[in-house]
Coordinates of N, CA, C and O in Angstrom, one line a residue:
M1351 N -5.7 -2.2 -20.3 CA -4.3 -1.7 -20.9 C -4.6 -2.1 -22.5 O -4.6 -2.8 -22.8
P1352 N -4.3 -1.0 -23.0 CA -4.5 -0.9 -24.6 C -3.2 -1.7 -25.0 O -2.1 -1.5 -24.4
K1353 N -3.3 -2.3 -26.3 CA -2.2 -3.2 -26.9 C -1.8 -2.1 -27.8 O -2.6 -1.3 -28.7
P1354 N -0.4 -2.0 -28.3 CA 0.7 -2.7 -27.8 C 1.2 -2.1 -26.2 O 0.6 -1.0 -26.3
F1355 N 1.7 -2.8 -25.4 CA 1.8 -2.0 -24.2 C 3.2 -2.6 -23.8 O 3.9 -3.5 -24.4
D1356 N 4.0 -1.7 -22.9 CA 5.5 -2.1 -22.7 C 5.3 -2.9 -21.6 O 4.6 -2.8 -20.4
L1357 N 6.1 -4.0 -21.5 CA 6.2 -4.9 -20.4 C 6.6 -4.2 -18.9 O 5.9 -4.6 -17.9
S1358 N 7.6 -3.4 -18.9 CA 7.7 -2.6 -17.9 C 6.5 -1.9 -17.1 O 6.3 -1.9 -15.7
E1359 N 5.7 -1.3 -18.1 CA 4.4 -0.7 -17.4 C 3.4 -2.0 -16.6 O 2.8 -1.5 -15.8
L1360 N 3.3 -3.0 -17.7 CA 2.5 -3.9 -17.2 C 3.0 -4.3 -15.5 O 1.9 -4.4 -14.9
L1361 N 4.2 -4.3 -15.5 CA 4.9 -5.1 -14.5 C 4.5 -3.9 -13.3 O 4.1 -4.5 -12.2
A1362 N 4.5 -2.7 -13.5 CA 4.3 -1.6 -12.5 C 2.8 -1.6 -12.1 O 2.7 -1.4 -10.8
R1363 N 2.1 -1.9 -13.0 CA 0.5 -1.9 -12.8 C 0.5 -3.1 -11.9 O -0.5 -2.8 -10.7
V1364 N 0.8 -4.2 -12.2 CA 0.5 -5.4 -11.3 C 1.2 -5.4 -9.7 O 0.6 -5.5 -8.9
R1365 N 2.3 -4.5 -9.7 CA 2.9 -4.4 -8.5 C 2.0 -3.3 -7.8 O 1.7 -3.4 -6.4
A1366 N 1.5 -2.5 -8.3 CA 0.6 -1.3 -7.7 C -0.5 -2.1 -7.2 O -1.1 -1.8 -6.1
L1367 N -1.2 -2.9 -8.0 CA -2.4 -3.6 -7.7 C -2.1 -4.6 -6.4 O -2.8 -4.6 -5.5
G1368 N -1.1 -5.1 -6.5 CA -0.4 -5.9 -5.1 C -0.3 -5.3 -4.2 O -0.9 -5.6 -2.9
R1369 N 0.1 -4.0 -3.9 CA 0.3 -3.2 -2.9 C -1.1 -3.0 -2.2 O -1.1 -2.5 -1.2
R1370 N -1.9 -2.7 -3.0 CA -3.2 -2.1 -2.8 C -4.0 -3.1 -1.6 O -4.7 -2.5 -0.8
G1371 N -3.6 -4.5 -1.9 CA -4.4 -5.3 -0.9 C -3.7 -5.8 0.2 O -4.1 -6.5 1.1
Q1372 N -2.4 -5.1 0.5 CA -1.4 -5.6 1.5 C -1.5 -4.6 2.6 O -0.6 -4.7 3.5
R1373 N -2.2 -3.5 2.7 CA -1.9 -2.6 3.4 C -2.9 -2.6 5.0 O -3.8 -3.1 4.7
D1374 N -2.3 -2.3 5.9 CA -3.0 -1.9 7.1 C -3.7 -0.5 7.1 O -3.5 0.4 6.1
R1375 N -4.7 -0.3 7.7 CA -5.3 1.0 7.6 C -4.5 2.1 8.0 O -4.5 3.2 7.2
Y1376 N -3.8 2.0 8.9 CA -2.9 3.3 9.6 C -1.7 3.0 9.4 O -1.1 2.0 9.6
L1377 N -0.6 4.1 9.0 CA 0.5 4.0 9.1 C 1.1 5.1 10.1 O 0.6 6.3 9.8
E1378 N 1.9 4.9 11.1 CA 2.2 5.9 12.1 C 3.9 5.9 12.0 O 4.3 4.9 12.4
V1379 N 4.3 7.3 12.1 CA 5.8 7.3 11.9 C 6.0 8.7 12.9 O 5.7 9.8 12.5
G1380 N 6.4 8.4 14.1 CA 6.5 9.5 14.9 C 5.1 10.2 15.1 O 4.3 9.7 15.5
Q1381 N 5.1 11.5 14.9 CA 3.9 12.3 15.0 C 3.1 12.3 13.6 O 2.1 12.9 13.7
L1382 N 3.3 11.8 12.8 CA 2.8 11.3 11.5 C 1.8 10.2 11.6 O 2.1 9.1 12.0
R1383 N 0.5 10.5 11.3 CA -0.4 9.3 11.2 C -1.2 9.5 9.6 O -1.8 10.5 9.6
I1384 N -1.1 8.4 9.0 CA -1.7 8.4 7.8 C -2.8 7.3 7.8 O -2.6 6.0 8.2
D1385 N -4.3 7.9 7.6 CA -5.1 6.8 7.5 C -5.6 6.6 6.0 O -6.0 7.3 5.3
R1386 N -5.1 5.3 5.5 CA -5.3 5.0 4.0 C -6.7 4.6 3.6 O -6.6 5.0 2.5
Q1387 N -7.3 4.4 4.7 CA -8.8 4.1 4.0 C -9.7 5.5 3.7 O -10.4 5.8 2.7
D1388 N -9.4 6.3 4.8 CA -10.1 7.5 4.8 C -9.4 8.6 4.0 O -9.8 9.6 3.7
R1389 N -8.1 8.4 3.6 CA -7.0 9.3 2.8 C -7.0 10.4 3.7 O -7.1 11.5 3.1
T1390 N -6.6 10.4 4.9 CA -6.3 11.7 5.7 C -4.9 11.5 6.3 O -4.3 10.3 6.7
V1391 N -4.4 12.7 6.8 CA -3.1 13.0 7.2 C -3.2 13.9 8.3 O -3.6 14.8 8.2
T1392 N -2.6 13.4 9.5 CA -2.4 14.2 10.7 C -1.1 14.0 11.1 O -0.2 13.1 11.2
F1393 N -0.3 15.3 11.3 CA 1.0 15.5 11.6 C 0.9 16.6 12.8 O 0.5 17.6 12.8
A1394 N 1.7 16.2 14.0 CA 1.8 17.0 15.1 C 0.4 17.5 15.7 O 0.4 18.7 15.8
G1395 N -0.6 16.7 15.6 CA -1.9 17.1 15.9 C -2.8 17.9 14.8 O -4.0 18.2 15.1
A1396 N -2.3 18.3 13.6 CA -2.8 18.9 12.8 C -3.1 18.5 11.4 O -2.3 17.5 11.1
D1397 N -4.4 18.6 10.9 CA -4.7 17.9 9.8 C -4.0 18.5 8.7 O -3.8 19.8 8.4
L1398 N -3.6 17.7 7.7 CA -2.8 18.1 6.5 C -3.8 18.0 5.1 O -4.4 17.0 5.1
D1399 N -4.3 18.9 4.3 CA -5.1 18.9 3.1 C -3.9 18.7 2.1 O -3.2 19.4 1.6
L1400 N -3.9 17.2 1.7 CA -3.0 17.0 0.5 C -3.8 16.5 -0.6 O -4.8 16.0 -0.6
T1401 N -3.0 16.8 -1.8 CA -3.5 16.2 -3.2 C -3.4 14.8 -3.2 O -2.6 14.3 -2.4
H1402 N -4.0 14.2 -4.1 CA -3.6 12.6 -4.2 C -2.4 12.3 -4.4 O -1.6 11.4 -3.9
R1403 N -1.4 12.8 -5.2 CA -0.1 12.7 -5.6 C 0.9 13.1 -4.3 O 1.5 12.2 -3.8
E1404 N 0.6 14.0 -3.5 CA 1.3 14.5 -2.2 C 0.9 13.3 -1.2 O 1.8 13.1 -0.7
F1405 N -0.3 12.8 -1.3 CA -0.8 11.6 -0.3 C 0.2 10.5 -0.5 O 0.6 9.9 0.4
M1406 N 0.4 10.3 -1.8 CA 0.8 8.9 -2.3 C 2.5 9.0 -1.9 O 3.0 8.2 -1.4
L1407 N 2.9 10.2 -2.4 CA 4.4 10.5 -1.9 C 4.8 10.5 -0.5 O 5.6 9.8 -0.1
L1408 N 4.1 11.4 0.1 CA 4.3 11.4 1.7 C 4.1 10.0 2.4 O 4.8 9.4 3.2
G1409 N 3.2 9.1 2.0 CA 2.9 7.6 2.4 C 4.0 7.0 2.2 O 4.6 6.0 2.9
Y1410 N 4.6 6.9 0.8 CA 5.8 6.4 0.3 C 7.0 6.7 1.4 O 7.8 5.7 1.8
L1411 N 7.2 7.7 1.4 CA 8.3 8.4 2.3 C 8.3 7.8 3.8 O 9.2 7.3 4.2
A1412 N 7.0 8.0 4.1 CA 6.8 7.7 5.8 C 7.1 6.0 5.8 O 7.6 5.5 6.7
R1413 N 6.4 5.4 4.9 CA 6.9 3.9 4.9 C 8.1 3.4 4.8 O 8.4 2.3 5.3
E1414 N 8.9 4.1 4.2 CA 10.6 3.8 4.1 C 11.2 4.6 5.0 O 12.3 4.9 4.7
A1415 N 10.7 5.1 6.2 CA 11.2 6.2 6.9 C 12.4 5.7 7.5 O 13.0 4.6 7.5
G1416 N 13.5 6.8 7.3 CA 14.7 6.6 7.8 C 15.8 6.2 6.7 O 17.0 6.1 6.7
R1417 N 15.2 5.4 5.4 CA 15.9 5.3 4.4 C 16.0 6.1 3.3 O 14.8 6.8 2.7
V1418 N 16.9 6.3 2.4 CA 16.9 7.3 1.4 C 16.1 6.4 0.2 O 16.5 5.3 0.0
V1419 N 15.3 7.4 -0.3 CA 14.4 6.4 -1.5 C 15.1 7.4 -2.6 O 14.9 8.8 -2.8
S1420 N 15.3 6.9 -3.7 CA 15.9 7.2 -4.9 C 14.7 7.8 -5.6 O 13.4 7.5 -5.6
R1421 N 15.1 9.1 -6.5 CA 14.0 9.6 -7.6 C 13.3 8.5 -8.4 O 12.2 8.5 -8.7
V1422 N 14.0 7.5 -9.0 CA 13.8 6.7 -9.7 C 12.7 5.4 -9.1 O 11.6 5.3 -9.6
E1423 N 12.9 5.2 -7.7 CA 12.1 4.5 -6.9 C 10.7 5.1 -6.5 O 9.6 4.6 -6.7
L1424 N 10.6 6.5 -6.6 CA 9.7 7.3 -6.4 C 8.8 7.2 -7.4 O 7.6 7.2 -7.8
L1425 N 9.5 7.5 -8.7 CA 8.9 7.4 -10.0 C 8.1 6.3 -10.1 O 6.9 6.1 -10.7
Q1426 N 8.4 5.0 -9.8 CA 8.3 3.8 -10.0 C 6.9 3.4 -9.0 O 5.9 2.9 -9.5
N1427 N 7.1 4.0 -7.9 CA 6.1 3.4 -6.9 C 5.0 4.5 -6.7 O 4.1 4.2 -6.0
V1428 N 5.2 5.8 -6.9 CA 4.3 6.8 -6.7 C 3.6 7.3 -8.0 O 2.5 7.2 -8.0
W1429 N 4.4 7.5 -9.1 CA 4.0 7.9 -10.4 C 3.8 6.6 -11.0 O 3.2 6.6 -12.4
E1430 N 4.0 5.5 -10.9 CA 3.9 4.2 -11.6 C 4.5 4.3 -13.0 O 3.9 4.0 -14.0
T1431 N 5.7 4.9 -13.0 CA 6.3 4.9 -14.3 C 7.7 4.4 -14.5 O 8.3 4.7 -13.3
A1432 N 8.3 3.9 -15.5 CA 9.5 3.4 -15.5 C 10.7 4.1 -15.9 O 11.7 3.8 -16.1
Y1433 N 10.3 5.4 -16.2 CA 11.3 6.4 -16.9 C 11.3 7.8 -16.3 O 10.2 8.0 -15.7
D1434 N 12.3 8.4 -16.2 CA 12.3 9.8 -15.9 C 11.8 10.8 -16.8 O 12.7 10.7 -17.9
P1435 N 10.8 11.3 -16.9 CA 10.4 12.3 -18.0 C 11.4 13.3 -18.2 O 11.0 14.3 -18.7
G1436 N 12.1 13.6 -17.2 CA 13.3 14.8 -17.2 C 12.6 16.0 -16.8 O 13.2 17.2 -17.3
T1437 N 11.6 15.9 -15.9 CA 10.9 17.0 -15.3 C 11.3 17.3 -14.0 O 11.9 16.4 -13.3
N1438 N 10.7 18.4 -13.2 CA 11.1 18.4 -11.8 C 9.7 18.1 -11.0 O 9.6 18.9 -9.7
M1439 N 9.1 17.4 -11.6 CA 7.6 17.1 -10.8 C 8.0 16.6 -9.4 O 7.1 16.9 -8.6
I1440 N 8.9 15.7 -9.0 CA 9.1 15.2 -7.8 C 9.6 16.3 -6.9 O 8.9 16.5 -5.8
D1441 N 10.4 17.2 -7.6 CA 10.9 18.2 -6.5 C 9.6 19.4 -6.1 O 9.8 19.8 -5.0
V1442 N 8.7 19.5 -7.2 CA 7.6 20.3 -7.0 C 6.7 19.8 -6.1 O 6.2 20.4 -4.9
H1443 N 6.3 18.4 -5.9 CA 5.6 17.8 -5.0 C 6.2 17.9 -3.7 O 5.5 17.9 -2.7
V1444 N 7.7 17.5 -3.5 CA 8.2 17.7 -2.3 C 8.1 19.0 -1.4 O 8.0 19.1 -0.6
K1445 N 8.5 20.1 -2.5 CA 8.5 21.4 -1.9 C 7.0 21.6 -1.5 O 6.7 22.4 -0.4
N1446 N 5.7 21.2 -2.3 CA 4.4 21.5 -1.8 C 4.3 20.9 -0.4 O 3.7 21.4 0.5
L1447 N 4.7 19.7 0.0 CA 4.7 18.7 1.1 C 5.3 19.8 2.3 O 4.8 19.8 3.4
R1448 N 6.6 20.2 1.9 CA 7.1 20.8 3.1 C 6.6 21.8 3.3 O 6.5 22.5 4.5
T1449 N 5.9 22.8 2.3 CA 5.3 24.0 2.8 C 4.1 23.7 3.9 O 3.6 24.5 4.5
K1450 N 3.3 22.7 3.2 CA 2.1 21.9 4.1 C 2.7 21.6 5.6 O 1.7 21.7 6.3
L1451 N 3.8 21.1 5.7 CA 4.3 20.6 6.9 C 4.4 21.9 7.8 O 4.8 21.7 9.0
G1452 N 5.0 22.9 7.0 CA 5.2 24.5 8.0 C 6.7 23.9 8.6 O 7.6 23.8 8.1
E1453 N 6.7 24.2 9.9 CA 7.8 24.2 10.6 C 8.6 23.0 10.8 O 9.6 22.7 11.2
H1454 N 7.8 21.7 10.5 CA 8.3 20.5 10.4 C 8.8 20.0 9.0 O 9.0 18.9 8.8
A1455 N 8.9 20.9 8.0 CA 9.3 20.8 6.6 C 10.6 20.1 6.6 O 10.8 19.2 5.7
S1456 N 11.6 20.2 7.8 CA 12.9 19.5 7.7 C 12.7 17.9 7.9 O 13.6 17.3 7.9
M1457 N 11.5 17.4 8.2 CA 11.5 16.0 8.3 C 11.5 15.4 6.9 O 12.0 14.1 6.7
I1458 N 11.4 16.0 5.7 CA 11.6 15.6 4.5 C 13.1 16.0 3.9 O 13.3 17.3 3.9
E1459 N 14.0 15.1 4.1 CA 15.4 15.6 3.9 C 15.8 15.1 2.6 O 15.6 14.0 2.1
T1460 N 16.5 16.2 2.0 CA 17.1 16.0 0.4 C 18.2 15.3 0.6 O 19.2 15.9 1.3
V1461 N 18.7 14.2 -0.1 CA 19.8 13.6 -0.2 C 20.4 13.7 -1.6 O 20.1 13.3 -2.5
R1462 N 21.3 14.8 -1.3 CA 21.8 15.2 -2.8 C 22.3 14.2 -3.8 O 23.0 13.3 -3.5
G1463 N 21.8 14.4 -5.1 CA 22.2 13.4 -5.9 C 21.6 12.1 -5.9 O 21.9 11.2 -6.5
I1464 N 20.8 11.9 -4.8 CA 20.2 10.5 -4.7 C 18.6 10.5 -4.7 O 17.9 9.9 -5.5
G1465 N 18.2 11.4 -3.7 CA 16.4 11.1 -3.3 C 16.2 12.1 -2.4 O 16.9 13.1 -1.8
Y1466 N 15.2 11.5 -1.5 CA 14.8 11.9 -0.3 C 14.7 11.1 0.8 O 14.5 9.7 0.6
R1467 N 14.4 11.5 1.8 CA 14.2 10.4 3.3 C 13.2 11.2 4.2 O 13.6 12.5 4.4
W1468 N 12.3 10.4 4.6 CA 11.7 10.9 5.8 C 12.5 10.6 7.2 O 12.9 9.4 7.2
Q1469 N 12.6 11.7 7.9 CA 13.5 11.6 9.0 C 12.5 10.7 10.1 O 11.5 11.2 10.5
A1470 N 13.2 9.6 10.3 CA 12.6 8.8 11.7 C 13.0 9.5 13.0 O 14.3 9.9 13.1
E1471 N 11.9 9.9 13.5 CA 12.5 10.4 14.9 C 12.9 9.5 15.8 O 12.4 8.4 15.9
P1472 N 14.1 9.7 16.8 CA 14.5 8.7 17.7 C 13.6 8.6 18.6 O 12.7 9.0 19.2
G1473 N 13.6 7.2 18.9 CA 12.8 6.6 19.9 C 11.4 6.1 19.5 O 10.3 5.5 20.1
N1474 N 10.9 6.5 18.2 CA 9.8 5.9 17.7 C 9.9 4.8 16.5 O 11.1 4.9 15.8
R1475 N 8.9 4.2 16.4 CA 9.1 3.0 15.3 C 8.1 3.3 14.3 O 6.8 3.7 14.8
V1476 N 7.9 2.7 13.1 CA 6.8 2.6 12.2 C 5.8 1.6 12.8 O 6.4 0.1 13.0
A1477 N 4.7 1.8 12.8 CA 3.6 1.0 13.3 C 3.0 0.4 12.1 O 2.9 0.9 11.2

């Protein structure tokens, strides 16, 4: 990291490095299966072709399934930035994910004024 650097950026990078070592290979929520090692996603038996950022966004939402995730939290944990650049980049990525989910697009719920939530399906738990 080049000097001078912002302390919040350093802390965000350290948190990101810490998360990389603590993961299990698979994350399963209902019909969603994310293979973190091979970077593949399957939903309802169909493979999803995701960009790196879409993969990170979906993984974060799935890991927090059932909980509303704020836009600020997404910026910090998916984009690893501590400030809102005032763009609609989160909205665009969510729209692209919904398009790729097709008929299951409603699994990503918009919580107006707050953020997004991955709908935890009844009777299923995060594995």
